[in-house]
Amino acid sequence: MAQLRAKSSKRAEERQAWKFQLVQLMYERGYERDVILELFRVIDWMIRLPDVLERQFLESVYQLEESKKMPYVTSAERFGIEKGMQQGMQQGMQQGEAAIMLRLMARKYGVDVVAAYRERIEKADADTLLEWSERLLFAEKIEDIFH
């Protein structure tokens, strides 16, 4: 059901509503804690939300748990979920920054030249990528970016 809803919902707000409804159904059907946690992970993996909506969703889940007196997701697990989401966002942004830098370098120096630097760029942290991208603006030779 999560997969079908994720594919059929174009708007993030609609996905958020479906995600909450699926979690709510698990509580209403009286699933055991371990089952709810495992299904929660699957639903969370299949129905991705922007950070703001994900936080709203989690807050709704916390309220649902409190109203039903069923804290299936402990505060430590909540912290882990939120930390995992933040790390995933940071990794996604870093991959995006690396992809943009590679594309700009390919435009400026050619695809063949960029291939030699691909692995180094993909492994770089966000601060290094930012520094290199600033150098890219004024570099005459590709080596000037990485000095």
Tab-separated table of N, CA and C in Angstrom:
chain	number	residue	atom	x	y	z
A	1	MET	N	0.816	-1.179	0.000
A	1	MET	CA	0.000	0.000	0.000
A	1	MET	C	0.872	1.260	0.000
A	2	ALA	N	1.973	1.239	0.753
A	2	ALA	CA	2.873	2.400	0.814
A	2	ALA	C	3.459	2.692	-0.567
A	3	GLN	N	3.854	1.658	-1.259
A	3	GLN	CA	4.431	1.850	-2.595
A	3	GLN	C	3.402	2.425	-3.565
A	4	LEU	N	2.208	1.906	-3.541
A	4	LEU	CA	1.154	2.416	-4.423
A	4	LEU	C	0.853	3.877	-4.124
A	5	ARG	N	0.769	4.215	-2.847
A	5	ARG	CA	0.467	5.600	-2.474
A	5	ARG	C	1.620	6.529	-2.841
A	6	ALA	N	2.839	6.069	-2.668
A	6	ALA	CA	4.007	6.899	-3.001
A	6	ALA	C	4.042	7.210	-4.495
A	7	LYS	N	3.707	6.226	-5.301
A	7	LYS	CA	3.750	6.417	-6.756
A	7	LYS	C	2.573	7.237	-7.278
A	8	SER	N	1.426	7.102	-6.631
A	8	SER	CA	0.237	7.784	-7.148
A	8	SER	C	0.085	9.216	-6.627
A	9	SER	N	0.831	9.568	-5.596
A	9	SER	CA	0.713	10.904	-4.996
A	9	SER	C	1.799	11.819	-5.543
A	10	LYS	N	1.397	12.836	-6.242
A	10	LYS	CA	2.352	13.775	-6.838
A	10	LYS	C	2.800	14.849	-5.849
A	11	ARG	N	1.882	15.314	-5.019
A	11	ARG	CA	2.191	16.394	-4.083
A	11	ARG	C	2.706	15.823	-2.763
A	12	ALA	N	3.693	16.495	-2.187
A	12	ALA	CA	4.290	16.040	-0.939
A	12	ALA	C	3.271	16.019	0.196
A	13	GLU	N	2.372	16.995	0.217
A	13	GLU	CA	1.357	17.037	1.274
A	13	GLU	C	0.441	15.825	1.212
A	14	GLU	N	0.151	15.379	0.008
A	14	GLU	CA	-0.692	14.194	-0.171
A	14	GLU	C	0.048	12.940	0.314
A	15	ARG	N	1.349	12.861	0.005
A	15	ARG	CA	2.153	11.724	0.486
A	15	ARG	C	2.219	11.723	2.013
A	16	GLN	N	2.327	12.916	2.594
A	16	GLN	CA	2.371	13.032	4.054
A	16	GLN	C	1.076	12.489	4.667
A	17	ALA	N	-0.042	12.854	4.101
A	17	ALA	CA	-1.338	12.390	4.613
A	17	ALA	C	-1.448	10.869	4.504
A	18	TRP	N	-1.026	10.315	3.379
A	18	TRP	CA	-1.081	8.860	3.208
A	18	TRP	C	-0.134	8.159	4.167
A	19	LYS	N	1.027	8.720	4.349
A	19	LYS	CA	2.009	8.119	5.252
A	19	LYS	C	1.438	8.043	6.668
A	20	PHE	N	0.826	9.139	7.101
A	20	PHE	CA	0.235	9.154	8.440
A	20	PHE	C	-0.921	8.165	8.530
A	21	GLN	N	-1.736	8.110	7.488
A	21	GLN	CA	-2.881	7.194	7.507
A	21	GLN	C	-2.412	5.741	7.613
A	22	LEU	N	-1.328	5.391	6.929
A	22	LEU	CA	-0.802	4.025	7.011
A	22	LEU	C	-0.310	3.709	8.423
A	23	VAL	N	0.385	4.660	9.035
A	23	VAL	CA	0.866	4.449	10.400
A	23	VAL	C	-0.323	4.335	11.352
A	24	GLN	N	-1.303	5.178	11.168
A	24	GLN	CA	-2.498	5.163	12.009
A	24	GLN	C	-3.208	3.805	11.916
A	25	LEU	N	-3.271	3.249	10.722
A	25	LEU	CA	-3.908	1.938	10.540
A	25	LEU	C	-3.207	0.850	11.356
A	26	MET	N	-1.881	0.918	11.422
A	26	MET	CA	-1.143	-0.091	12.198
A	26	MET	C	-1.542	-0.035	13.668
A	27	TYR	N	-1.671	1.171	14.201
A	27	TYR	CA	-2.065	1.323	15.599
A	27	TYR	C	-3.493	0.835	15.812
A	28	GLU	N	-4.390	1.201	14.904
A	28	GLU	CA	-5.795	0.818	15.044
A	28	GLU	C	-5.985	-0.692	14.949
A	29	ARG	N	-5.165	-1.347	14.160
A	29	ARG	CA	-5.295	-2.803	14.012
A	29	ARG	C	-4.625	-3.567	15.144
A	30	GLY	N	-3.959	-2.838	16.040
A	30	GLY	CA	-3.390	-3.476	17.225
A	30	GLY	C	-2.133	-4.286	16.963
A	31	TYR	N	-1.362	-3.918	15.951
A	31	TYR	CA	-0.116	-4.641	15.683
A	31	TYR	C	0.826	-4.528	16.876
A	32	GLU	N	1.653	-5.533	17.046
A	32	GLU	CA	2.624	-5.510	18.134
A	32	GLU	C	3.740	-4.523	17.819
A	33	ARG	N	4.443	-4.099	18.870
A	33	ARG	CA	5.467	-3.072	18.766
A	33	ARG	C	6.504	-3.399	17.700
A	34	ASP	N	7.052	-4.599	17.702
A	34	ASP	CA	8.099	-4.978	16.740
A	34	ASP	C	7.594	-4.893	15.305
A	35	VAL	N	6.363	-5.300	15.094
A	35	VAL	CA	5.772	-5.254	13.750
A	35	VAL	C	5.598	-3.799	13.315
A	36	ILE	N	5.103	-2.974	14.217
A	36	ILE	CA	4.913	-1.553	13.895
A	36	ILE	C	6.247	-0.906	13.549
A	37	LEU	N	7.278	-1.174	14.340
A	37	LEU	CA	8.587	-0.562	14.066
A	37	LEU	C	9.138	-0.994	12.708
A	38	GLU	N	8.999	-2.267	12.387
A	38	GLU	CA	9.511	-2.753	11.105
A	38	GLU	C	8.715	-2.166	9.940
A	39	LEU	N	7.399	-2.146	10.059
A	39	LEU	CA	6.564	-1.559	9.008
A	39	LEU	C	6.782	-0.052	8.902
A	40	PHE	N	7.007	0.594	10.043
A	40	PHE	CA	7.298	2.029	10.041
A	40	PHE	C	8.545	2.306	9.205
A	41	ARG	N	9.570	1.478	9.372
A	41	ARG	CA	10.807	1.648	8.594
A	41	ARG	C	10.549	1.483	7.098
A	42	VAL	N	9.741	0.505	6.744
A	42	VAL	CA	9.424	0.269	5.328
A	42	VAL	C	8.639	1.442	4.754
A	43	ILE	N	7.629	1.888	5.483
A	43	ILE	CA	6.814	3.017	5.026
A	43	ILE	C	7.688	4.265	4.885
A	44	ASP	N	8.546	4.485	5.878
A	44	ASP	CA	9.429	5.648	5.854
A	44	ASP	C	10.377	5.594	4.656
A	45	TRP	N	10.822	4.418	4.311
A	45	TRP	CA	11.722	4.241	3.169
A	45	TRP	C	10.982	4.466	1.842
A	46	MET	N	9.760	4.015	1.765
A	46	MET	CA	9.005	4.116	0.510
A	46	MET	C	8.380	5.490	0.279
A	47	ILE	N	7.959	6.132	1.342
A	47	ILE	CA	7.295	7.432	1.204
A	47	ILE	C	8.209	8.496	1.802
A	48	ARG	N	9.005	9.107	0.957
A	48	ARG	CA	9.938	10.150	1.371
A	48	ARG	C	9.230	11.501	1.337
A	49	LEU	N	9.542	12.323	2.337
A	49	LEU	CA	8.943	13.648	2.433
A	49	LEU	C	10.030	14.704	2.577
A	50	PRO	N	9.744	15.933	2.146
A	50	PRO	CA	10.673	17.029	2.427
A	50	PRO	C	10.831	17.171	3.947
A	51	ASP	N	11.957	17.716	4.367
A	51	ASP	CA	12.300	17.791	5.778
A	51	ASP	C	11.193	18.413	6.632
A	52	VAL	N	10.629	19.512	6.204
A	52	VAL	CA	9.585	20.198	6.983
A	52	VAL	C	8.370	19.297	7.162
A	53	LEU	N	7.935	18.653	6.098
A	53	LEU	CA	6.762	17.771	6.186
A	53	LEU	C	7.078	16.513	6.992
A	54	GLU	N	8.324	16.033	6.909
A	54	GLU	CA	8.712	14.850	7.683
A	54	GLU	C	8.640	15.161	9.179
A	55	ARG	N	9.090	16.324	9.560
A	55	ARG	CA	9.019	16.717	10.974
A	55	ARG	C	7.559	16.835	11.424
A	56	GLN	N	6.704	17.407	10.578
A	56	GLN	CA	5.272	17.504	10.900
A	56	GLN	C	4.674	16.107	11.039
A	57	PHE	N	5.052	15.222	10.131
A	57	PHE	CA	4.569	13.840	10.170
A	57	PHE	C	4.963	13.173	11.488
A	58	LEU	N	6.257	13.302	11.862
A	58	LEU	CA	6.719	12.680	13.100
A	58	LEU	C	5.996	13.255	14.309
A	59	GLU	N	5.754	14.545	14.296
A	59	GLU	CA	5.011	15.168	15.398
A	59	GLU	C	3.597	14.587	15.476
A	60	SER	N	2.972	14.367	14.344
A	60	SER	CA	1.626	13.762	14.318
A	60	SER	C	1.660	12.338	14.868
A	61	VAL	N	2.710	11.605	14.538
A	61	VAL	CA	2.855	10.234	15.051
A	61	VAL	C	3.029	10.265	16.562
A	62	TYR	N	3.844	11.191	17.076
A	62	TYR	CA	4.038	11.298	18.519
A	62	TYR	C	2.710	11.593	19.213
A	63	GLN	N	1.919	12.500	18.641
A	63	GLN	CA	0.616	12.841	19.210
A	63	GLN	C	-0.323	11.640	19.178
A	64	LEU	N	-0.281	10.892	18.088
A	64	LEU	CA	-1.105	9.685	17.979
A	64	LEU	C	-0.730	8.687	19.065
A	65	GLU	N	0.561	8.477	19.259
A	65	GLU	CA	1.022	7.550	20.288
A	65	GLU	C	0.555	7.983	21.674
A	66	GLU	N	0.666	9.278	21.939
A	66	GLU	CA	0.246	9.786	23.245
A	66	GLU	C	-1.251	9.612	23.451
A	67	SER	N	-2.035	9.867	22.414
A	67	SER	CA	-3.487	9.753	22.548
A	67	SER	C	-3.910	8.304	22.748
A	68	LYS	N	-3.171	7.383	22.207
A	68	LYS	CA	-3.496	5.960	22.343
A	68	LYS	C	-2.732	5.314	23.501
A	69	LYS	N	-1.872	6.117	24.160
A	69	LYS	CA	-1.041	5.602	25.253
A	69	LYS	C	-0.213	4.412	24.787
A	70	MET	N	0.359	4.552	23.577
A	70	MET	CA	1.143	3.475	22.984
A	70	MET	C	2.453	4.031	22.426
A	71	PRO	N	3.424	4.290	23.276
A	71	PRO	CA	4.684	4.832	22.772
A	71	PRO	C	5.553	3.741	22.132
A	72	TYR	N	5.182	3.321	20.933
A	72	TYR	CA	5.928	2.273	20.256
A	72	TYR	C	7.291	2.751	19.776
A	73	VAL	N	7.386	4.008	19.401
A	73	VAL	CA	8.659	4.550	18.971
A	73	VAL	C	9.201	5.356	20.145
A	74	THR	N	10.254	4.819	20.766
A	74	THR	CA	10.811	5.475	21.943
A	74	THR	C	11.498	6.775	21.562
A	75	SER	N	11.770	7.602	22.568
A	75	SER	CA	12.440	8.870	22.286
A	75	SER	C	13.817	8.629	21.679
A	76	ALA	N	14.512	7.579	22.086
A	76	ALA	CA	15.816	7.259	21.500
A	76	ALA	C	15.664	6.877	20.026
A	77	GLU	N	14.615	6.121	19.714
A	77	GLU	CA	14.370	5.756	18.313
A	77	GLU	C	13.980	6.974	17.501
A	78	ARG	N	13.194	7.861	18.085
A	78	ARG	CA	12.818	9.102	17.398
A	78	ARG	C	14.058	9.914	17.070
A	79	PHE	N	14.955	10.025	18.057
A	79	PHE	CA	16.199	10.754	17.839
A	79	PHE	C	16.995	10.100	16.710
A	80	GLY	N	17.053	8.784	16.718
A	80	GLY	CA	17.768	8.066	15.659
A	80	GLY	C	17.145	8.295	14.294
A	81	ILE	N	15.831	8.289	14.223
A	81	ILE	CA	15.125	8.529	12.957
A	81	ILE	C	15.443	9.924	12.446
A	82	GLU	N	15.344	10.914	13.338
A	82	GLU	CA	15.611	12.291	12.929
A	82	GLU	C	17.074	12.477	12.530
A	83	LYS	N	17.981	11.876	13.277
A	83	LYS	CA	19.409	11.983	12.949
A	83	LYS	C	19.691	11.322	11.604
A	84	GLY	N	19.092	10.177	11.368
A	84	GLY	CA	19.254	9.490	10.082
A	84	GLY	C	18.738	10.324	8.930
A	85	MET	N	17.607	11.002	9.143
A	85	MET	CA	17.060	11.871	8.096
A	85	MET	C	18.017	13.015	7.800
A	86	GLN	N	18.598	13.616	8.852
A	86	GLN	CA	19.522	14.728	8.665
A	86	GLN	C	20.770	14.273	7.918
A	87	GLN	N	21.307	13.116	8.295
A	87	GLN	CA	22.497	12.601	7.618
A	87	GLN	C	22.194	12.286	6.162
A	88	GLY	N	21.032	11.725	5.912
A	88	GLY	CA	20.640	11.426	4.540
A	88	GLY	C	20.528	12.678	3.696
A	89	MET	N	19.973	13.729	4.291
A	89	MET	CA	19.864	15.001	3.570
A	89	MET	C	21.236	15.569	3.271
A	90	GLN	N	22.136	15.524	4.259
A	90	GLN	CA	23.481	16.059	4.057
A	90	GLN	C	24.216	15.282	2.976
A	91	GLN	N	24.102	13.965	3.000
A	91	GLN	CA	24.757	13.153	1.974
A	91	GLN	C	24.170	13.446	0.602
A	92	GLY	N	22.862	13.600	0.536
A	92	GLY	CA	22.217	13.912	-0.737
A	92	GLY	C	22.661	15.256	-1.280
A	93	MET	N	22.774	16.241	-0.393
A	93	MET	CA	23.232	17.561	-0.821
A	93	MET	C	24.673	17.496	-1.301
A	94	GLN	N	25.503	16.757	-0.586
A	94	GLN	CA	26.914	16.633	-0.963
A	94	GLN	C	27.040	15.957	-2.323
A	95	GLN	N	26.248	14.931	-2.574
A	95	GLN	CA	26.272	14.263	-3.872
A	95	GLN	C	25.827	15.218	-4.969
A	96	GLY	N	24.837	16.044	-4.658
A	96	GLY	CA	24.364	17.031	-5.620
A	96	GLY	C	25.422	18.071	-5.925
A	97	GLU	N	26.131	18.522	-4.889
A	97	GLU	CA	27.206	19.498	-5.087
A	97	GLU	C	28.309	18.910	-5.954
A	98	ALA	N	28.675	17.656	-5.693
A	98	ALA	CA	29.711	16.999	-6.491
A	98	ALA	C	29.257	16.867	-7.938
A	99	ALA	N	27.989	16.514	-8.159
A	99	ALA	CA	27.474	16.356	-9.523
A	99	ALA	C	27.503	17.678	-10.281
A	100	ILE	N	27.141	18.759	-9.598
A	100	ILE	CA	27.165	20.078	-10.239
A	100	ILE	C	28.595	20.456	-10.602
A	101	MET	N	29.517	20.228	-9.679
A	101	MET	CA	30.912	20.574	-9.952
A	101	MET	C	31.444	19.778	-11.136
A	102	LEU	N	31.158	18.500	-11.187
A	102	LEU	CA	31.609	17.665	-12.311
A	102	LEU	C	31.031	18.160	-13.632
A	103	ARG	N	29.791	18.534	-13.598
A	103	ARG	CA	29.147	19.015	-14.829
A	103	ARG	C	29.767	20.334	-15.306
A	104	LEU	N	29.997	21.248	-14.379
A	104	LEU	CA	30.615	22.520	-14.753
A	104	LEU	C	32.042	22.322	-15.268
A	105	MET	N	32.764	21.424	-14.619
A	105	MET	CA	34.130	21.133	-15.078
A	105	MET	C	34.114	20.523	-16.474
A	106	ALA	N	33.149	19.650	-16.724
A	106	ALA	CA	33.046	19.024	-18.046
A	106	ALA	C	32.771	20.076	-19.117
A	107	ARG	N	31.932	21.048	-18.786
A	107	ARG	CA	31.642	22.132	-19.739
A	107	ARG	C	32.875	22.979	-20.021
A	108	LYS	N	33.655	23.218	-18.964
A	108	LYS	CA	34.792	24.120	-19.092
A	108	LYS	C	36.025	23.428	-19.671
A	109	TYR	N	36.274	22.176	-19.264
A	109	TYR	CA	37.518	21.493	-19.645
A	109	TYR	C	37.320	20.257	-20.503
A	110	GLY	N	36.108	19.784	-20.633
A	110	GLY	CA	35.839	18.586	-21.419
A	110	GLY	C	35.659	17.353	-20.554
A	111	VAL	N	34.854	16.436	-21.029
A	111	VAL	CA	34.492	15.227	-20.278
A	111	VAL	C	35.707	14.353	-20.000
A	112	ASP	N	36.593	14.226	-20.969
A	112	ASP	CA	37.758	13.355	-20.799
A	112	ASP	C	38.670	13.831	-19.673
A	113	VAL	N	38.844	15.119	-19.556
A	113	VAL	CA	39.714	15.683	-18.523
A	113	VAL	C	39.098	15.476	-17.138
A	114	VAL	N	37.818	15.631	-17.051
A	114	VAL	CA	37.120	15.532	-15.767
A	114	VAL	C	37.152	14.116	-15.203
A	115	ALA	N	37.175	13.117	-16.049
A	115	ALA	CA	37.153	11.723	-15.593
A	115	ALA	C	38.286	11.430	-14.609
A	116	ALA	N	39.410	12.068	-14.787
A	116	ALA	CA	40.560	11.836	-13.909
A	116	ALA	C	40.322	12.369	-12.495
A	117	TYR	N	39.392	13.292	-12.332
A	117	TYR	CA	39.135	13.915	-11.028
A	117	TYR	C	37.835	13.449	-10.383
A	118	ARG	N	37.055	12.646	-11.070
A	118	ARG	CA	35.723	12.245	-10.595
A	118	ARG	C	35.756	11.640	-9.191
A	119	GLU	N	36.591	10.661	-8.969
A	119	GLU	CA	36.610	9.972	-7.677
A	119	GLU	C	36.986	10.934	-6.545
A	120	ARG	N	37.952	11.784	-6.802
A	120	ARG	CA	38.390	12.756	-5.790
A	120	ARG	C	37.251	13.707	-5.415
A	121	ILE	N	36.508	14.156	-6.402
A	121	ILE	CA	35.395	15.078	-6.162
A	121	ILE	C	34.268	14.376	-5.412
A	122	GLU	N	33.949	13.161	-5.804
A	122	GLU	CA	32.848	12.434	-5.161
A	122	GLU	C	33.143	12.084	-3.710
A	123	LYS	N	34.427	12.001	-3.337
A	123	LYS	CA	34.802	11.685	-1.954
A	123	LYS	C	35.007	12.930	-1.091
A	124	ALA	N	35.013	14.104	-1.702
A	124	ALA	CA	35.291	15.345	-0.970
A	124	ALA	C	34.139	15.731	-0.060
A	125	ASP	N	34.473	16.392	1.053
A	125	ASP	CA	33.429	16.887	1.953
A	125	ASP	C	32.856	18.194	1.410
A	126	ALA	N	31.784	18.663	2.035
A	126	ALA	CA	31.056	19.835	1.543
A	126	ALA	C	31.910	21.093	1.517
A	127	ASP	N	32.731	21.315	2.549
A	127	ASP	CA	33.573	22.512	2.595
A	127	ASP	C	34.605	22.513	1.472
A	128	THR	N	35.184	21.367	1.219
A	128	THR	CA	36.176	21.253	0.146
A	128	THR	C	35.518	21.487	-1.208
A	129	LEU	N	34.345	20.918	-1.410
A	129	LEU	CA	33.629	21.129	-2.672
A	129	LEU	C	33.311	22.600	-2.893
A	130	LEU	N	32.927	23.286	-1.832
A	130	LEU	CA	32.636	24.709	-1.940
A	130	LEU	C	33.893	25.490	-2.345
A	131	GLU	N	35.004	25.182	-1.707
A	131	GLU	CA	36.266	25.855	-2.033
A	131	GLU	C	36.668	25.587	-3.483
A	132	TRP	N	36.576	24.332	-3.902
A	132	TRP	CA	36.949	23.984	-5.277
A	132	TRP	C	36.024	24.656	-6.286
A	133	SER	N	34.735	24.729	-5.952
A	133	SER	CA	33.796	25.332	-6.908
A	133	SER	C	34.071	26.829	-7.079
A	134	GLU	N	34.516	27.490	-6.020
A	134	GLU	CA	34.891	28.895	-6.141
A	134	GLU	C	36.139	29.058	-7.011
A	135	ARG	N	37.091	28.162	-6.844
A	135	ARG	CA	38.302	28.204	-7.669
A	135	ARG	C	37.983	27.922	-9.135
A	136	LEU	N	36.989	27.075	-9.361
A	136	LEU	CA	36.601	26.709	-10.728
A	136	LEU	C	36.213	27.944	-11.548
A	137	LEU	N	35.627	28.906	-10.892
A	137	LEU	CA	35.186	30.117	-11.587
A	137	LEU	C	36.332	30.840	-12.297
A	138	PHE	N	37.509	30.849	-11.665
A	138	PHE	CA	38.615	31.646	-12.185
A	138	PHE	C	39.799	30.825	-12.681
A	139	ALA	N	39.741	29.515	-12.532
A	139	ALA	CA	40.869	28.659	-12.913
A	139	ALA	C	41.045	28.628	-14.423
A	140	GLU	N	42.299	28.802	-14.842
A	140	GLU	CA	42.610	28.685	-16.263
A	140	GLU	C	42.856	27.229	-16.628
A	141	LYS	N	43.536	26.507	-15.725
A	141	LYS	CA	43.796	25.091	-15.935
A	141	LYS	C	43.083	24.308	-14.826
A	142	ILE	N	42.716	23.108	-15.146
A	142	ILE	CA	41.992	22.288	-14.167
A	142	ILE	C	42.814	22.055	-12.910
A	143	GLU	N	44.129	22.001	-13.037
A	143	GLU	CA	45.001	21.784	-11.877
A	143	GLU	C	44.901	22.934	-10.871
A	144	ASP	N	44.545	24.135	-11.353
A	144	ASP	CA	44.430	25.297	-10.468
A	144	ASP	C	43.309	25.115	-9.436
A	145	ILE	N	42.350	24.300	-9.736
A	145	ILE	CA	41.224	24.068	-8.824
A	145	ILE	C	41.678	23.302	-7.579
A	146	PHE	N	42.574	22.364	-7.761
A	146	PHE	CA	42.921	21.411	-6.697
A	146	PHE	C	44.242	21.700	-5.994
A	147	HIS	N	44.878	22.835	-6.241
A	147	HIS	CA	46.190	23.110	-5.638
A	147	HIS	C	46.130	23.316	-4.153
